[in-house]
PDB file of C-alpha atoms in Angstrom:
ATOM      1  CA  UNK A   1     -36.884  31.547 -50.794  1.00 62.00           C
ATOM      2  CA  UNK A   2     -33.849  31.693 -53.111  1.00 85.00           C
ATOM      3  CA  UNK A   3     -33.897  27.955 -53.716  1.00 90.00           C
ATOM      4  CA  UNK A   4     -37.524  28.008 -54.815  1.00 91.00           C
ATOM      5  CA  UNK A   5     -36.846  30.870 -57.215  1.00 91.00           C
ATOM      6  CA  UNK A   6     -33.889  29.024 -58.715  1.00 93.00           C
ATOM      7  CA  UNK A   7     -36.008  25.874 -58.971  1.00 95.00           C
ATOM      8  CA  UNK A   8     -38.740  27.687 -60.924  1.00 95.00           C
ATOM      9  CA  UNK A   9     -36.138  29.420 -63.098  1.00 94.00           C
ATOM     10  CA  UNK A  10     -34.686  26.007 -63.995  1.00 96.00           C
ATOM     11  CA  UNK A  11     -38.129  24.833 -65.121  1.00 96.00           C
ATOM     12  CA  UNK A  12     -38.766  28.015 -67.094  1.00 95.00           C
ATOM     13  CA  UNK A  13     -35.406  27.549 -68.839  1.00 95.00           C
ATOM     14  CA  UNK A  14     -36.658  24.237 -70.207  1.00 94.00           C
ATOM     15  CA  UNK A  15     -35.590  21.758 -67.540  1.00 93.00           C
ATOM     16  CA  UNK A  16     -37.875  18.843 -66.792  1.00 96.00           C
ATOM     17  CA  UNK A  17     -39.625  18.498 -63.458  1.00 97.00           C
ATOM     18  CA  UNK A  18     -37.832  15.219 -62.748  1.00 96.00           C
ATOM     19  CA  UNK A  19     -34.384  16.670 -63.481  1.00 96.00           C
ATOM     20  CA  UNK A  20     -35.029  19.842 -61.480  1.00 96.00           C
ATOM     21  CA  UNK A  21     -36.336  17.894 -58.474  1.00 97.00           C
ATOM     22  CA  UNK A  22     -33.309  15.593 -58.498  1.00 97.00           C
ATOM     23  CA  UNK A  23     -30.954  18.558 -58.788  1.00 95.00           C
ATOM     24  CA  UNK A  24     -32.572  20.392 -55.873  1.00 95.00           C
ATOM     25  CA  UNK A  25     -33.071  17.274 -53.752  1.00 97.00           C
ATOM     26  CA  UNK A  26     -36.862  17.516 -53.461  1.00 96.00           C
ATOM     27  CA  UNK A  27     -39.713  15.163 -54.297  1.00 97.00           C
ATOM     28  CA  UNK A  28     -41.708  15.645 -57.481  1.00 97.00           C
ATOM     29  CA  UNK A  29     -44.787  16.284 -55.327  1.00 96.00           C
ATOM     30  CA  UNK A  30     -42.996  19.220 -53.692  1.00 95.00           C
ATOM     31  CA  UNK A  31     -41.716  20.391 -57.075  1.00 96.00           C
ATOM     32  CA  UNK A  32     -45.208  20.493 -58.516  1.00 96.00           C
ATOM     33  CA  UNK A  33     -46.452  22.322 -55.407  1.00 93.00           C
ATOM     34  CA  UNK A  34     -43.755  24.995 -55.777  1.00 93.00           C
ATOM     35  CA  UNK A  35     -44.379  25.382 -59.508  1.00 94.00           C
ATOM     36  CA  UNK A  36     -48.140  25.537 -58.961  1.00 92.00           C
ATOM     37  CA  UNK A  37     -47.676  28.375 -56.480  1.00 89.00           C
ATOM     38  CA  UNK A  38     -45.582  30.212 -59.068  1.00 91.00           C
ATOM     39  CA  UNK A  39     -48.246  29.699 -61.756  1.00 91.00           C
ATOM     40  CA  UNK A  40     -51.005  30.894 -59.406  1.00 88.00           C
ATOM     41  CA  UNK A  41     -49.232  33.894 -57.838  1.00 86.00           C
ATOM     42  CA  UNK A  42     -46.103  34.608 -59.873  1.00 86.00           C
ATOM     43  CA  UNK A  43     -42.907  35.604 -58.125  1.00 82.00           C
ATOM     44  CA  UNK A  44     -44.893  37.320 -55.356  1.00 80.00           C
ATOM     45  CA  UNK A  45     -46.101  33.863 -54.262  1.00 77.00           C
ATOM     46  CA  UNK A  46     -42.654  33.337 -52.728  1.00 74.00           C
ATOM     47  CA  UNK A  47     -42.505  36.550 -50.704  1.00 70.00           C
ATOM     48  CA  UNK A  48     -41.954  36.273 -46.979  1.00 60.00           C
ATOM     49  CA  UNK A  49     -43.484  38.659 -44.468  1.00 53.00           C
ATOM     50  CA  UNK A  50     -46.706  40.592 -44.093  1.00 45.00           C
ATOM     51  CA  UNK A  51     -47.469  40.485 -47.817  1.00 50.00           C
ATOM     52  CA  UNK A  52     -47.016  36.723 -48.133  1.00 51.00           C
ATOM     53  CA  UNK A  53     -49.927  34.412 -48.829  1.00 53.00           C
ATOM     54  CA  UNK A  54     -51.864  33.557 -45.712  1.00 58.00           C
ATOM     55  CA  UNK A  55     -51.590  30.041 -44.362  1.00 57.00           C
ATOM     56  CA  UNK A  56     -55.160  30.274 -43.073  1.00 54.00           C
ATOM     57  CA  UNK A  57     -57.345  27.523 -44.505  1.00 57.00           C
ATOM     58  CA  UNK A  58     -60.016  28.586 -46.968  1.00 61.00           C
ATOM     59  CA  UNK A  59     -62.471  25.880 -45.895  1.00 63.00           C
ATOM     60  CA  UNK A  60     -63.313  23.624 -42.968  1.00 61.00           C
ATOM     61  CA  UNK A  61     -63.886  19.987 -43.848  1.00 65.00           C
ATOM     62  CA  UNK A  62     -65.135  19.125 -40.366  1.00 63.00           C
ATOM     63  CA  UNK A  63     -67.930  21.709 -40.466  1.00 57.00           C
ATOM     64  CA  UNK A  64     -71.322  21.206 -42.032  1.00 58.00           C
ATOM     65  CA  UNK A  65     -71.957  22.915 -45.351  1.00 56.00           C
ATOM     66  CA  UNK A  66     -74.040  25.697 -43.758  1.00 56.00           C
ATOM     67  CA  UNK A  67     -71.445  26.928 -41.277  1.00 49.00           C
ATOM     68  CA  UNK A  68     -68.348  29.058 -41.678  1.00 48.00           C
ATOM     69  CA  UNK A  69     -64.804  28.740 -40.348  1.00 45.00           C
ATOM     70  CA  UNK A  70     -64.901  31.864 -38.206  1.00 47.00           C
TER      71      UNK A  70
END
């Protein structure tokens, strides 16, 4: 969790995505994913535990449009 927070802080301090990703040893795709989570949920998007975002999918691609994922 700490690394992701430092990564986002680097971007907020004016670093470029490419520079930050190189510094932290991650791909740009991963960098954009981390930053997107921050933009969507703020710092709480990085919390671990019961209050963390659920990993449960929000849709089922293999189901027909009229059915649910339950």
